[in-house]
Amino acid sequence: MPFGQRIKKTKLSDHKSYLICSALCVSLLLGACQKNETEAPAETKQKIELIQQDLVTVKDGVSIVKTAFTGTLRAVNQSSIQAQVTATATAVNAQVGQAVSKGQVLVRLNNPDNAARLAQAQANLSSTQAQATLAKNMMQRKKRLLDQGFISKVEYEQAAVDYQAQLENVHAQQANVNIAQKAERDGTVLSPISGVITKREVESGQTVAAGQTLFEIVDPDHLEIQAKLPSDMQAALKVGQKIEYTIQGNPAQLTAVLTRVSPIADPASRQIEFFAKPNETINSLSSGSFVEGSILSSTQVSGQLIPLDIIQNLKENPFVWVIRQKKIEKVNLVILEQRYRDNLAVVQGLQTGDQISRIKFNDQDLHQEVIITQK
């Protein structure tokens, strides 16, 4: 073989060997990478560490069944005063906001016609009384004549009848006098109760008609709650039931006792009206204020007692994060009662042994294991 051909064949052989070696190296590298990926250890989640102070132990509790209502505070004693006669106000002695006592003169009304009627009635009474006296004397005289035999019995009986008729006339005229005197007295308007003037609708010199409202008076020292409940909740309305309520503009929790219940429901609204007496002294300015409260039933419902401030999403879908069997769980709650004063809530949905976390978690933390230390 010529020398040139041998050199060319050798170069081809070397190039082929180089390609084979390169392919083997690439295969070895790929195999090593796959092995490393296969043998890499899987990552493990780290356990969450909590201290005992982060947890709250669930306790058993009971809740009283409550029936919510809204109503108003009203005065037990109140009066609307109307004019009894048509007359002109000559003197008005009371103002809105003024305290008055029972029997105090509020306004004086003057009607000249009433005075004239009274004078006429009194004159008629005097006339009939004189005629009755004359008839009585005539009857007595005829009685003596009858006893002496000078007149017949019929004449005496006629005199007795005349006297009786005159007595009846006296009684009729006395009734007229009484009516006229009452009309005269009605011109002086007195307060029927002790209280405070809340409305005045008469001015001095004004002519008022019979039946027209002149004043409204309330006794602010004796208030009661007036409210209504739907008829399908009437089982909650029992005299003597305790009530918790608040007055609009006053956050203080107050108590009352249900005292009266209407025997029938309103035909239009299908609601039953009831009244309650407050246990605490109420500011007189609260009369007419809006109240919101609950009627407390004697029935109790069992549940769990937990701090109110650890409940999440309290108003919509309340829940808490709990440690159950050393894992984090999200538990939805049914809230039976909220005691804001004591920062407590009576709930349902928890299990015995649950520990509620004060720490807020995320949904990614669900079912993750927890380590509790005693720090």
mmCIF file of C-alpha atoms in Angstrom:
data_model
loop_
_atom_site.group_PDB
_atom_site.id
_atom_site.type_symbol
_atom_site.label_atom_id
_atom_site.label_comp_id
_atom_site.label_asym_id
_atom_site.label_seq_id
_atom_site.Cartn_x
_atom_site.Cartn_y
_atom_site.Cartn_z
ATOM 1 C CA MET A 1 0.000 0.000 0.000
ATOM 2 C CA PRO A 2 1.379 3.405 -0.878
ATOM 3 C CA PHE A 3 2.563 5.558 1.963
ATOM 4 C CA GLY A 4 -0.003 8.319 1.300
ATOM 5 C CA GLN A 5 -2.951 5.940 1.563
ATOM 6 C CA ARG A 6 -1.722 4.563 4.865
ATOM 7 C CA ILE A 7 -1.599 8.061 6.388
ATOM 8 C CA LYS A 8 -5.144 8.849 5.215
ATOM 9 C CA LYS A 9 -6.531 5.608 6.661
ATOM 10 C CA THR A 10 -4.854 6.231 10.020
ATOM 11 C CA LYS A 11 -6.401 9.705 10.332
ATOM 12 C CA LEU A 12 -9.888 8.321 9.666
ATOM 13 C CA SER A 13 -9.434 5.668 12.312
ATOM 14 C CA ASP A 14 -8.274 8.230 14.914
ATOM 15 C CA HIS A 15 -11.267 10.509 14.203
ATOM 16 C CA LYS A 16 -13.667 7.605 14.620
ATOM 17 C CA SER A 17 -12.124 6.674 17.990
ATOM 18 C CA TYR A 18 -12.433 10.308 19.147
ATOM 19 C CA LEU A 19 -16.155 10.381 18.376
ATOM 20 C CA ILE A 20 -16.747 7.116 20.220
ATOM 21 C CA CYS A 21 -14.920 8.396 23.323
ATOM 22 C CA SER A 22 -16.942 11.638 23.268
ATOM 23 C CA ALA A 23 -20.210 9.742 23.107
ATOM 24 C CA LEU A 24 -19.186 7.561 26.068
ATOM 25 C CA CYS A 25 -18.274 10.610 28.179
ATOM 26 C CA VAL A 26 -21.635 12.302 27.483
ATOM 27 C CA SER A 27 -23.481 9.085 28.448
ATOM 28 C CA LEU A 28 -21.549 8.816 31.705
ATOM 29 C CA LEU A 29 -22.276 12.466 32.586
ATOM 30 C CA LEU A 30 -26.006 12.086 31.925
ATOM 31 C CA GLY A 31 -26.136 8.944 34.025
ATOM 32 C CA ALA A 32 -24.377 10.675 36.897
ATOM 33 C CA CYS A 33 -26.832 13.594 36.799
ATOM 34 C CA GLN A 34 -29.838 11.271 36.849
ATOM 35 C CA LYS A 35 -28.346 9.376 39.766
ATOM 36 C CA ASN A 36 -27.772 12.580 41.721
ATOM 37 C CA GLU A 37 -31.349 13.661 41.104
ATOM 38 C CA THR A 38 -32.653 10.271 42.183
ATOM 39 C CA GLU A 39 -30.591 10.094 45.317
ATOM 40 C CA ALA A 40 -31.293 13.729 46.510
ATOM 41 C CA PRO A 41 -33.093 13.511 49.926
ATOM 42 C CA ALA A 42 -36.666 14.932 50.057
ATOM 43 C CA GLU A 43 -37.177 18.111 52.103
ATOM 44 C CA THR A 44 -39.206 17.654 55.352
ATOM 45 C CA LYS A 45 -41.469 20.303 56.857
ATOM 46 C CA GLN A 46 -40.185 21.799 60.061
ATOM 47 C CA LYS A 47 -42.435 21.501 63.113
ATOM 48 C CA ILE A 48 -43.984 24.749 64.476
ATOM 49 C CA GLU A 49 -42.960 25.533 68.019
ATOM 50 C CA LEU A 50 -45.447 27.176 70.427
ATOM 51 C CA ILE A 51 -45.199 28.027 74.098
ATOM 52 C CA GLN A 52 -47.912 27.207 76.606
ATOM 53 C CA GLN A 53 -48.833 30.894 76.964
ATOM 54 C CA ASP A 54 -49.881 30.897 73.285
ATOM 55 C CA LEU A 55 -52.660 28.386 73.978
ATOM 56 C CA VAL A 56 -56.027 28.515 75.728
ATOM 57 C CA THR A 57 -57.626 25.403 77.155
ATOM 58 C CA VAL A 58 -61.301 24.885 76.281
ATOM 59 C CA LYS A 59 -63.693 24.862 79.235
ATOM 60 C CA ASP A 60 -67.301 23.729 79.435
ATOM 61 C CA GLY A 61 -69.907 26.462 79.779
ATOM 62 C CA VAL A 62 -73.628 27.145 79.468
ATOM 63 C CA SER A 63 -75.536 29.824 77.613
ATOM 64 C CA ILE A 64 -78.948 31.267 78.488
ATOM 65 C CA VAL A 65 -81.389 31.364 75.593
ATOM 66 C CA LYS A 66 -82.090 34.993 74.669
ATOM 67 C CA THR A 67 -84.855 36.566 72.611
ATOM 68 C CA ALA A 68 -83.822 39.902 71.096
ATOM 69 C CA PHE A 69 -86.205 42.867 70.882
ATOM 70 C CA THR A 70 -86.267 46.617 70.248
ATOM 71 C CA GLY A 71 -88.513 49.168 71.923
ATOM 72 C CA THR A 72 -88.700 52.544 73.641
ATOM 73 C CA LEU A 73 -88.641 53.999 77.129
ATOM 74 C CA ARG A 74 -91.914 55.645 78.078
ATOM 75 C CA ALA A 75 -93.376 57.287 81.156
ATOM 76 C CA VAL A 76 -95.757 55.108 83.165
ATOM 77 C CA ASN A 77 -97.788 58.190 84.128
ATOM 78 C CA GLN A 78 -98.563 60.674 81.379
ATOM 79 C CA SER A 79 -101.514 62.875 80.580
ATOM 80 C CA SER A 80 -102.880 64.896 77.676
ATOM 81 C CA ILE A 81 -104.995 67.805 78.942
ATOM 82 C CA GLN A 82 -107.882 69.105 76.806
ATOM 83 C CA ALA A 83 -110.126 72.103 77.257
ATOM 84 C CA GLN A 84 -113.566 71.162 78.564
ATOM 85 C CA VAL A 85 -115.226 74.411 77.497
ATOM 86 C CA THR A 86 -114.915 76.917 74.692
ATOM 87 C CA ALA A 87 -113.309 79.993 76.237
ATOM 88 C CA THR A 88 -110.459 82.489 76.068
ATOM 89 C CA ALA A 89 -107.187 81.859 77.929
ATOM 90 C CA THR A 90 -106.634 84.755 80.305
ATOM 91 C CA ALA A 91 -103.537 83.390 82.100
ATOM 92 C CA VAL A 92 -101.121 80.587 81.160
ATOM 93 C CA ASN A 93 -98.931 79.534 84.090
ATOM 94 C CA ALA A 94 -96.795 76.656 82.724
ATOM 95 C CA GLN A 95 -93.966 76.342 80.191
ATOM 96 C CA VAL A 96 -92.443 73.380 78.343
ATOM 97 C CA GLY A 97 -89.846 71.692 80.555
ATOM 98 C CA GLN A 98 -91.360 73.087 83.754
ATOM 99 C CA ALA A 99 -92.027 70.695 86.631
ATOM 100 C CA VAL A 100 -95.575 70.880 87.980
ATOM 101 C CA SER A 101 -97.327 69.216 90.883
ATOM 102 C CA LYS A 102 -100.737 67.582 90.985
ATOM 103 C CA GLY A 103 -103.523 70.176 91.352
ATOM 104 C CA GLN A 104 -101.379 73.108 90.212
ATOM 105 C CA VAL A 105 -103.184 75.740 88.080
ATOM 106 C CA LEU A 106 -101.922 75.577 84.498
ATOM 107 C CA VAL A 107 -104.249 77.983 82.677
ATOM 108 C CA ARG A 108 -107.357 80.033 83.392
ATOM 109 C CA LEU A 109 -110.101 80.239 80.767
ATOM 110 C CA ASN A 110 -112.789 82.915 80.751
ATOM 111 C CA ASN A 111 -116.213 82.587 79.090
ATOM 112 C CA PRO A 112 -118.755 85.310 79.961
ATOM 113 C CA ASP A 113 -121.603 83.093 78.772
ATOM 114 C CA ASN A 114 -120.742 80.495 81.399
ATOM 115 C CA ALA A 115 -120.883 83.105 84.144
ATOM 116 C CA ALA A 116 -124.257 84.319 82.877
ATOM 117 C CA ARG A 117 -125.626 80.776 82.739
ATOM 118 C CA LEU A 118 -124.489 80.197 86.309
ATOM 119 C CA ALA A 119 -126.176 83.370 87.539
ATOM 120 C CA GLN A 120 -129.391 82.452 85.742
ATOM 121 C CA ALA A 121 -129.374 78.928 87.121
ATOM 122 C CA GLN A 122 -128.835 80.171 90.649
ATOM 123 C CA ALA A 123 -131.721 82.644 90.293
ATOM 124 C CA ASN A 124 -134.030 79.932 89.016
ATOM 125 C CA LEU A 125 -133.010 77.727 91.906
ATOM 126 C CA SER A 126 -133.829 80.427 94.435
ATOM 127 C CA SER A 127 -137.243 80.966 92.826
ATOM 128 C CA THR A 128 -138.172 77.313 92.861
ATOM 129 C CA GLN A 129 -136.969 76.953 96.449
ATOM 130 C CA ALA A 130 -139.301 79.800 97.478
ATOM 131 C CA GLN A 131 -142.237 78.192 95.658
ATOM 132 C CA ALA A 132 -141.431 74.877 97.318
ATOM 133 C CA THR A 133 -141.447 76.535 100.730
ATOM 134 C CA LEU A 134 -144.850 78.113 100.001
ATOM 135 C CA ALA A 135 -146.238 74.773 98.853
ATOM 136 C CA LYS A 136 -144.963 73.098 101.990
ATOM 137 C CA ASN A 137 -146.643 75.681 104.252
ATOM 138 C CA MET A 138 -149.939 75.287 102.327
ATOM 139 C CA MET A 139 -149.789 71.511 102.728
ATOM 140 C CA GLN A 140 -149.195 71.801 106.463
ATOM 141 C CA ARG A 141 -152.115 74.287 106.870
ATOM 142 C CA LYS A 142 -154.489 71.992 105.011
ATOM 143 C CA LYS A 143 -153.354 69.094 107.153
ATOM 144 C CA ARG A 144 -154.495 70.957 110.268
ATOM 145 C CA LEU A 145 -157.823 71.861 108.613
ATOM 146 C CA LEU A 146 -158.288 68.224 107.622
ATOM 147 C CA ASP A 147 -157.691 67.090 111.186
ATOM 148 C CA GLN A 148 -160.361 69.639 112.386
ATOM 149 C CA GLY A 149 -162.836 68.449 109.734
ATOM 150 C CA PHE A 150 -163.063 71.749 107.864
ATOM 151 C CA ILE A 151 -161.790 70.397 104.472
ATOM 152 C CA SER A 152 -161.983 67.166 102.589
ATOM 153 C CA LYS A 153 -159.142 64.709 102.250
ATOM 154 C CA VAL A 154 -158.973 65.386 98.499
ATOM 155 C CA GLU A 155 -158.009 69.031 99.112
ATOM 156 C CA TYR A 156 -155.191 67.982 101.415
ATOM 157 C CA GLU A 157 -153.879 65.422 98.942
ATOM 158 C CA GLN A 158 -153.866 68.061 96.192
ATOM 159 C CA ALA A 159 -151.727 70.337 98.371
ATOM 160 C CA ALA A 160 -149.305 67.454 99.039
ATOM 161 C CA VAL A 161 -148.976 66.778 95.299
ATOM 162 C CA ASP A 162 -148.258 70.474 94.619
ATOM 163 C CA TYR A 163 -145.508 70.429 97.264
ATOM 164 C CA GLN A 164 -143.926 67.283 95.783
ATOM 165 C CA ALA A 165 -143.940 68.867 92.311
ATOM 166 C CA GLN A 166 -142.205 71.955 93.667
ATOM 167 C CA LEU A 167 -139.513 69.765 95.304
ATOM 168 C CA GLU A 168 -138.801 68.044 91.963
ATOM 169 C CA ASN A 169 -138.517 71.456 90.317
ATOM 170 C CA VAL A 170 -135.973 72.445 92.975
ATOM 171 C CA HIS A 171 -133.916 69.344 92.190
ATOM 172 C CA ALA A 172 -133.990 70.137 88.450
ATOM 173 C CA GLN A 173 -132.845 73.692 89.023
ATOM 174 C CA GLN A 174 -130.101 72.455 91.372
ATOM 175 C CA ALA A 175 -128.832 70.199 88.567
ATOM 176 C CA ASN A 176 -128.684 73.214 86.231
ATOM 177 C CA VAL A 177 -126.703 75.094 88.845
ATOM 178 C CA ASN A 178 -124.287 72.174 89.194
ATOM 179 C CA ILE A 179 -123.754 72.072 85.414
ATOM 180 C CA ALA A 180 -123.112 75.813 85.293
ATOM 181 C CA GLN A 181 -120.728 75.599 88.243
ATOM 182 C CA LYS A 182 -118.772 72.789 86.558
ATOM 183 C CA ALA A 183 -118.472 74.870 83.384
ATOM 184 C CA GLU A 184 -117.160 77.704 85.519
ATOM 185 C CA ARG A 185 -114.689 75.403 87.296
ATOM 186 C CA ASP A 186 -113.548 73.979 83.943
ATOM 187 C CA GLY A 187 -112.262 77.436 83.167
ATOM 188 C CA THR A 188 -109.470 76.751 85.689
ATOM 189 C CA VAL A 189 -107.307 73.935 84.284
ATOM 190 C CA LEU A 190 -105.374 71.960 86.925
ATOM 191 C CA SER A 191 -102.571 69.453 86.485
ATOM 192 C CA PRO A 192 -103.935 65.911 87.014
ATOM 193 C CA ILE A 193 -100.485 64.461 87.863
ATOM 194 C CA SER A 194 -97.064 65.558 89.064
ATOM 195 C CA GLY A 195 -94.571 65.676 86.233
ATOM 196 C CA VAL A 196 -92.963 67.813 83.545
ATOM 197 C CA ILE A 197 -94.672 69.770 80.766
ATOM 198 C CA THR A 198 -93.605 68.272 77.416
ATOM 199 C CA LYS A 199 -96.001 70.151 75.130
ATOM 200 C CA ARG A 200 -97.909 73.444 75.385
ATOM 201 C CA GLU A 201 -100.457 74.429 72.739
ATOM 202 C CA VAL A 202 -102.175 77.448 74.283
ATOM 203 C CA GLU A 203 -101.158 81.099 74.597
ATOM 204 C CA SER A 204 -102.583 83.910 76.690
ATOM 205 C CA GLY A 205 -105.478 85.609 74.856
ATOM 206 C CA GLN A 206 -106.085 82.596 72.615
ATOM 207 C CA THR A 207 -109.636 81.250 72.256
ATOM 208 C CA VAL A 208 -109.715 77.475 72.590
ATOM 209 C CA ALA A 209 -112.495 75.051 71.685
ATOM 210 C CA ALA A 210 -113.843 72.281 73.861
ATOM 211 C CA GLY A 211 -111.736 69.156 73.295
ATOM 212 C CA GLN A 212 -108.647 71.057 72.132
ATOM 213 C CA THR A 213 -105.322 69.825 73.590
ATOM 214 C CA LEU A 214 -103.687 72.384 75.861
ATOM 215 C CA PHE A 215 -100.793 70.534 77.548
ATOM 216 C CA GLU A 216 -99.062 67.177 77.671
ATOM 217 C CA ILE A 217 -97.414 66.068 80.920
ATOM 218 C CA VAL A 218 -95.215 63.065 81.733
ATOM 219 C CA ASP A 219 -93.823 61.767 84.994
ATOM 220 C CA PRO A 220 -90.107 61.224 84.216
ATOM 221 C CA ASP A 221 -89.403 59.534 87.542
ATOM 222 C CA HIS A 222 -91.347 56.404 86.628
ATOM 223 C CA LEU A 223 -90.304 54.944 83.275
ATOM 224 C CA GLU A 224 -90.959 51.565 81.657
ATOM 225 C CA ILE A 225 -89.888 49.684 78.532
ATOM 226 C CA GLN A 226 -92.511 49.329 75.815
ATOM 227 C CA ALA A 227 -91.739 46.823 73.045
ATOM 228 C CA LYS A 228 -93.234 44.194 70.739
ATOM 229 C CA LEU A 229 -92.384 40.646 69.651
ATOM 230 C CA PRO A 230 -93.750 38.602 66.730
ATOM 231 C CA SER A 231 -96.584 36.327 67.800
ATOM 232 C CA ASP A 232 -94.555 33.218 66.896
ATOM 233 C CA MET A 233 -92.124 34.142 69.699
ATOM 234 C CA GLN A 234 -94.786 34.499 72.385
ATOM 235 C CA ALA A 235 -93.315 31.613 74.398
ATOM 236 C CA ALA A 236 -90.597 34.025 75.570
ATOM 237 C CA LEU A 237 -93.165 36.433 77.049
ATOM 238 C CA LYS A 238 -93.714 35.466 80.661
ATOM 239 C CA VAL A 239 -94.313 37.928 83.483
ATOM 240 C CA GLY A 240 -91.287 37.958 85.766
ATOM 241 C CA GLN A 241 -88.734 37.121 83.042
ATOM 242 C CA LYS A 242 -85.418 38.951 83.342
ATOM 243 C CA ILE A 243 -84.362 41.395 80.635
ATOM 244 C CA GLU A 244 -80.985 42.848 79.639
ATOM 245 C CA TYR A 245 -80.992 46.036 77.571
ATOM 246 C CA THR A 246 -79.080 49.163 76.560
ATOM 247 C CA ILE A 247 -80.362 52.675 75.895
ATOM 248 C CA GLN A 248 -79.434 54.445 72.676
ATOM 249 C CA GLY A 249 -76.410 56.629 73.343
ATOM 250 C CA ASN A 250 -75.553 54.817 76.591
ATOM 251 C CA PRO A 251 -73.336 51.684 76.405
ATOM 252 C CA ALA A 252 -74.122 50.608 79.973
ATOM 253 C CA GLN A 253 -75.782 47.194 80.289
ATOM 254 C CA LEU A 254 -79.022 47.548 82.292
ATOM 255 C CA THR A 255 -81.596 45.068 83.586
ATOM 256 C CA ALA A 256 -85.377 45.002 83.879
ATOM 257 C CA VAL A 257 -88.255 42.662 84.719
ATOM 258 C CA LEU A 258 -91.146 41.893 82.372
ATOM 259 C CA THR A 259 -94.307 43.139 84.120
ATOM 260 C CA ARG A 260 -97.180 43.138 81.600
ATOM 261 C CA VAL A 261 -98.083 41.352 78.359
ATOM 262 C CA SER A 262 -100.913 42.217 76.001
ATOM 263 C CA PRO A 263 -103.409 39.311 75.863
ATOM 264 C CA ILE A 264 -103.860 39.625 72.076
ATOM 265 C CA ALA A 265 -101.621 40.247 69.053
ATOM 266 C CA ASP A 266 -101.983 43.309 66.853
ATOM 267 C CA PRO A 267 -104.191 42.199 63.906
ATOM 268 C CA ALA A 268 -102.144 44.253 61.431
ATOM 269 C CA SER A 269 -98.546 43.520 62.485
ATOM 270 C CA ARG A 270 -99.112 40.152 64.222
ATOM 271 C CA GLN A 271 -96.986 41.361 67.111
ATOM 272 C CA ILE A 272 -97.587 41.177 70.842
ATOM 273 C CA GLU A 273 -96.905 44.224 73.006
ATOM 274 C CA PHE A 274 -95.212 43.887 76.390
ATOM 275 C CA PHE A 275 -93.878 46.151 79.139
ATOM 276 C CA ALA A 276 -90.942 45.861 81.546
ATOM 277 C CA LYS A 277 -89.897 47.749 84.671
ATOM 278 C CA PRO A 278 -86.217 48.851 84.839
ATOM 279 C CA ASN A 279 -84.277 47.756 87.922
ATOM 280 C CA GLU A 280 -81.904 50.733 87.818
ATOM 281 C CA THR A 281 -82.794 54.409 88.126
ATOM 282 C CA ILE A 282 -83.043 55.887 84.627
ATOM 283 C CA ASN A 283 -82.148 59.464 83.734
ATOM 284 C CA SER A 284 -85.392 61.370 83.130
ATOM 285 C CA LEU A 285 -84.018 62.662 79.814
ATOM 286 C CA SER A 286 -84.077 59.077 78.508
ATOM 287 C CA SER A 287 -87.866 59.113 78.198
ATOM 288 C CA GLY A 288 -88.722 58.335 74.580
ATOM 289 C CA SER A 289 -85.276 56.877 73.855
ATOM 290 C CA PHE A 290 -84.726 53.787 71.703
ATOM 291 C CA VAL A 291 -83.745 50.608 73.580
ATOM 292 C CA GLU A 292 -82.312 47.305 72.401
ATOM 293 C CA GLY A 293 -82.226 44.213 74.556
ATOM 294 C CA SER A 294 -82.930 40.527 75.138
ATOM 295 C CA ILE A 295 -85.416 38.542 77.196
ATOM 296 C CA LEU A 296 -83.514 35.923 79.212
ATOM 297 C CA SER A 297 -85.074 32.483 79.240
ATOM 298 C CA SER A 298 -84.740 29.951 82.038
ATOM 299 C CA THR A 299 -83.548 27.397 79.435
ATOM 300 C CA GLN A 300 -79.781 26.800 79.232
ATOM 301 C CA VAL A 301 -77.710 25.418 76.338
ATOM 302 C CA SER A 302 -74.398 23.591 76.905
ATOM 303 C CA GLY A 303 -71.286 24.733 75.072
ATOM 304 C CA GLN A 304 -67.630 25.715 75.507
ATOM 305 C CA LEU A 305 -66.354 28.858 77.213
ATOM 306 C CA ILE A 306 -63.516 30.672 75.410
ATOM 307 C CA PRO A 307 -62.082 34.207 75.278
ATOM 308 C CA LEU A 308 -64.061 36.406 72.899
ATOM 309 C CA ASP A 309 -61.030 38.175 71.446
ATOM 310 C CA ILE A 310 -59.419 35.020 70.016
ATOM 311 C CA ILE A 311 -62.333 34.265 67.694
ATOM 312 C CA GLN A 312 -61.519 35.073 64.064
ATOM 313 C CA ASN A 313 -64.047 36.612 61.638
ATOM 314 C CA LEU A 314 -66.518 37.054 64.473
ATOM 315 C CA LYS A 315 -69.398 38.665 62.550
ATOM 316 C CA GLU A 316 -69.624 36.422 59.474
ATOM 317 C CA ASN A 317 -68.131 32.917 59.708
ATOM 318 C CA PRO A 318 -66.430 32.701 63.116
ATOM 319 C CA PHE A 319 -63.595 30.221 63.578
ATOM 320 C CA VAL A 320 -60.517 29.566 65.726
ATOM 321 C CA TRP A 321 -57.122 27.914 65.183
ATOM 322 C CA VAL A 322 -56.794 24.943 67.499
ATOM 323 C CA ILE A 323 -54.119 22.401 68.332
ATOM 324 C CA ARG A 324 -55.802 19.022 68.068
ATOM 325 C CA GLN A 325 -53.687 15.882 68.459
ATOM 326 C CA LYS A 326 -50.543 18.051 68.130
ATOM 327 C CA LYS A 327 -51.613 19.391 64.738
ATOM 328 C CA ILE A 328 -52.987 22.727 63.590
ATOM 329 C CA GLU A 329 -56.666 22.665 62.676
ATOM 330 C CA LYS A 330 -59.175 25.345 61.642
ATOM 331 C CA VAL A 331 -62.506 24.884 63.469
ATOM 332 C CA ASN A 332 -65.719 26.749 62.630
ATOM 333 C CA LEU A 333 -67.839 27.826 65.598
ATOM 334 C CA VAL A 334 -71.469 28.410 66.487
ATOM 335 C CA ILE A 335 -71.601 31.363 68.893
ATOM 336 C CA LEU A 336 -74.338 30.980 71.500
ATOM 337 C CA GLU A 337 -73.586 34.033 73.623
ATOM 338 C CA GLN A 338 -71.164 36.977 73.681
ATOM 339 C CA ARG A 339 -70.249 38.472 77.047
ATOM 340 C CA TYR A 340 -68.377 41.629 76.128
ATOM 341 C CA ARG A 341 -67.998 42.787 79.718
ATOM 342 C CA ASP A 342 -66.025 39.637 80.643
ATOM 343 C CA ASN A 343 -64.436 39.070 77.186
ATOM 344 C CA LEU A 344 -65.991 35.611 77.023
ATOM 345 C CA ALA A 345 -68.071 33.677 74.507
ATOM 346 C CA VAL A 346 -70.094 30.495 74.816
ATOM 347 C CA VAL A 347 -69.646 28.471 71.606
ATOM 348 C CA GLN A 348 -70.221 25.063 70.085
ATOM 349 C CA GLY A 349 -67.962 23.133 67.697
ATOM 350 C CA LEU A 350 -64.893 22.362 69.817
ATOM 351 C CA GLN A 351 -63.815 19.006 71.227
ATOM 352 C CA THR A 352 -62.555 17.981 74.638
ATOM 353 C CA GLY A 353 -58.784 18.370 74.728
ATOM 354 C CA ASP A 354 -58.647 21.113 72.087
ATOM 355 C CA GLN A 355 -56.247 23.948 72.771
ATOM 356 C CA ILE A 356 -57.018 27.259 71.056
ATOM 357 C CA SER A 357 -54.063 29.169 69.645
ATOM 358 C CA ARG A 358 -53.712 32.891 70.207
ATOM 359 C CA ILE A 359 -51.345 32.874 67.226
ATOM 360 C CA LYS A 360 -52.989 33.376 63.835
ATOM 361 C CA PHE A 361 -52.050 30.825 61.157
ATOM 362 C CA ASN A 362 -52.688 30.486 57.424
ATOM 363 C CA ASP A 363 -54.402 27.742 55.461
ATOM 364 C CA GLN A 364 -50.912 26.515 54.417
ATOM 365 C CA ASP A 365 -50.306 25.601 58.073
ATOM 366 C CA LEU A 366 -53.243 23.195 58.275
ATOM 367 C CA HIS A 367 -52.417 19.728 59.692
ATOM 368 C CA GLN A 368 -48.807 20.757 60.403
ATOM 369 C CA GLU A 369 -47.324 19.262 63.547
ATOM 370 C CA VAL A 370 -46.722 21.459 66.585
ATOM 371 C CA ILE A 371 -44.205 21.289 69.429
ATOM 372 C CA ILE A 372 -45.418 22.867 72.712
ATOM 373 C CA THR A 373 -42.721 24.034 75.131
ATOM 374 C CA GLN A 374 -43.057 25.268 78.705
ATOM 375 C CA LYS A 375 -41.201 28.594 78.320
#
